DNA sequence: CTGCGTGCAAAATGTTTGCAATGTG
DNA sequence: CACATTGCAAACATTTTGCACGCAG
């Protein structure tokens, strides 16, 4: 079940001119297998629970290498902590105001993203952060009632 | 020229139940007068260049108080640093990939923001970050040519 | 074998806290 | 006058750096 995944991961690393180390493999495999957007610390904990050990510094090092190689996205949301995402397909994010749940959203903006927004600025990408209530928190709020 | 502004700032603080101190006044006045989205440190430097002194801790303290009172917005963009914005009108942000310029954008999403995006989630606000080249960097890029 | 990548621990941010002094209302 | 707010400095959390060893290629 993982032979293909393993080769895909290693192949992509090599294509980027990176050496393949157990730490790097573990981090990318972990990121590829989650829909969450873990912080460096969460990644470190998860990876270390399965592999010899990846020191904090190496986790950061690996994440930066993967980011620079374009293999993961580094995103900043409401707190001053970097989060990482192996989902390279265009997508946006939803944050639950009540519980902090962080989720991907497939919804697409407008018919097309704007290419020019005035002032001579040219847009080539965009990112949307939607806020509101997730299903659970929405249910809780409506059963509490308005008053 | 500032008597009205002064009274507006003080009035809004009082309406929020806050005491008006020179530090608070200076921070809010500074934020109201800039279109940039300064970090706490930038605010501290700017404020201290004109007023007795506002300690680092007080700058943070004031910013949090203003944020909690809904008088400024705290935003996180590409770096793990909080930025502050006194522009309470709905707007989005543009970041120049080349020079890091940070700007407001009046452009509005779609016809309407989405209210439901599936999964039982309900959206009540959204924020868009547009990336690309600002006018200056765009000019520089096109004069360099495609190679 | 060469040298990149790792691990460790210390340094460098950016932000928060505790307590006494101060100034606002 | 009372109490919120300030200032200072130390605590904190997260991320970065320097150097010696090990492993990938």
mmCIF file of N, CA, C and O in Angstrom, chain B residues 9-18 71:
data_model
loop_
_atom_site.group_PDB
_atom_site.id
_atom_site.type_symbol
_atom_site.label_atom_id
_atom_site.label_comp_id
_atom_site.label_asym_id
_atom_site.label_seq_id
_atom_site.Cartn_x
_atom_site.Cartn_y
_atom_site.Cartn_z
ATOM 1 N N UNK B 9 -11.583 60.382 18.905
ATOM 2 C CA UNK B 9 -10.826 59.274 19.499
ATOM 3 C C UNK B 9 -11.208 59.110 20.970
ATOM 4 O O UNK B 9 -11.525 58.009 21.430
ATOM 5 N N UNK B 10 -11.214 60.214 21.693
ATOM 6 C CA UNK B 10 -11.545 60.117 23.118
ATOM 7 C C UNK B 10 -12.973 59.620 23.318
ATOM 8 O O UNK B 10 -13.239 58.789 24.172
ATOM 9 N N UNK B 11 -13.865 60.170 22.492
ATOM 10 C CA UNK B 11 -15.256 59.751 22.624
ATOM 11 C C UNK B 11 -15.424 58.259 22.394
ATOM 12 O O UNK B 11 -16.116 57.574 23.139
ATOM 13 N N UNK B 12 -14.747 57.757 21.376
ATOM 14 C CA UNK B 12 -14.906 56.331 21.102
ATOM 15 C C UNK B 12 -14.314 55.476 22.211
ATOM 16 O O UNK B 12 -14.825 54.419 22.542
ATOM 17 N N UNK B 13 -13.215 55.971 22.786
ATOM 18 C CA UNK B 13 -12.638 55.210 23.892
ATOM 19 C C UNK B 13 -13.592 55.194 25.080
ATOM 20 O O UNK B 13 -13.848 54.154 25.674
ATOM 21 N N UNK B 14 -14.121 56.352 25.396
ATOM 22 C CA UNK B 14 -15.035 56.413 26.537
ATOM 23 C C UNK B 14 -16.250 55.545 26.290
ATOM 24 O O UNK B 14 -16.722 54.848 27.172
ATOM 25 N N UNK B 15 -16.753 55.609 25.063
ATOM 26 C CA UNK B 15 -17.927 54.794 24.730
ATOM 27 C C UNK B 15 -17.632 53.318 24.960
ATOM 28 O O UNK B 15 -18.518 52.529 25.262
ATOM 29 N N UNK B 16 -16.376 52.960 24.816
ATOM 30 C CA UNK B 16 -16.004 51.559 25.021
ATOM 31 C C UNK B 16 -15.677 51.299 26.487
ATOM 32 O O UNK B 16 -15.280 50.198 26.854
ATOM 33 N N UNK B 17 -15.815 52.323 27.309
ATOM 34 C CA UNK B 17 -15.561 52.149 28.731
ATOM 35 C C UNK B 17 -14.084 52.121 29.092
ATOM 36 O O UNK B 17 -13.690 51.596 30.118
ATOM 37 N N UNK B 18 -13.257 52.718 28.219
ATOM 38 C CA UNK B 18 -11.824 52.707 28.484
ATOM 39 C C UNK B 18 -11.390 54.076 29.014
ATOM 40 O O UNK B 18 -11.871 55.099 28.547
ATOM 41 N N UNK B 71 -11.809 48.427 18.300
ATOM 42 C CA UNK B 71 -11.410 49.675 17.653
ATOM 43 C C UNK B 71 -10.274 49.499 16.655
ATOM 44 O O UNK B 71 -10.001 50.393 15.862
#
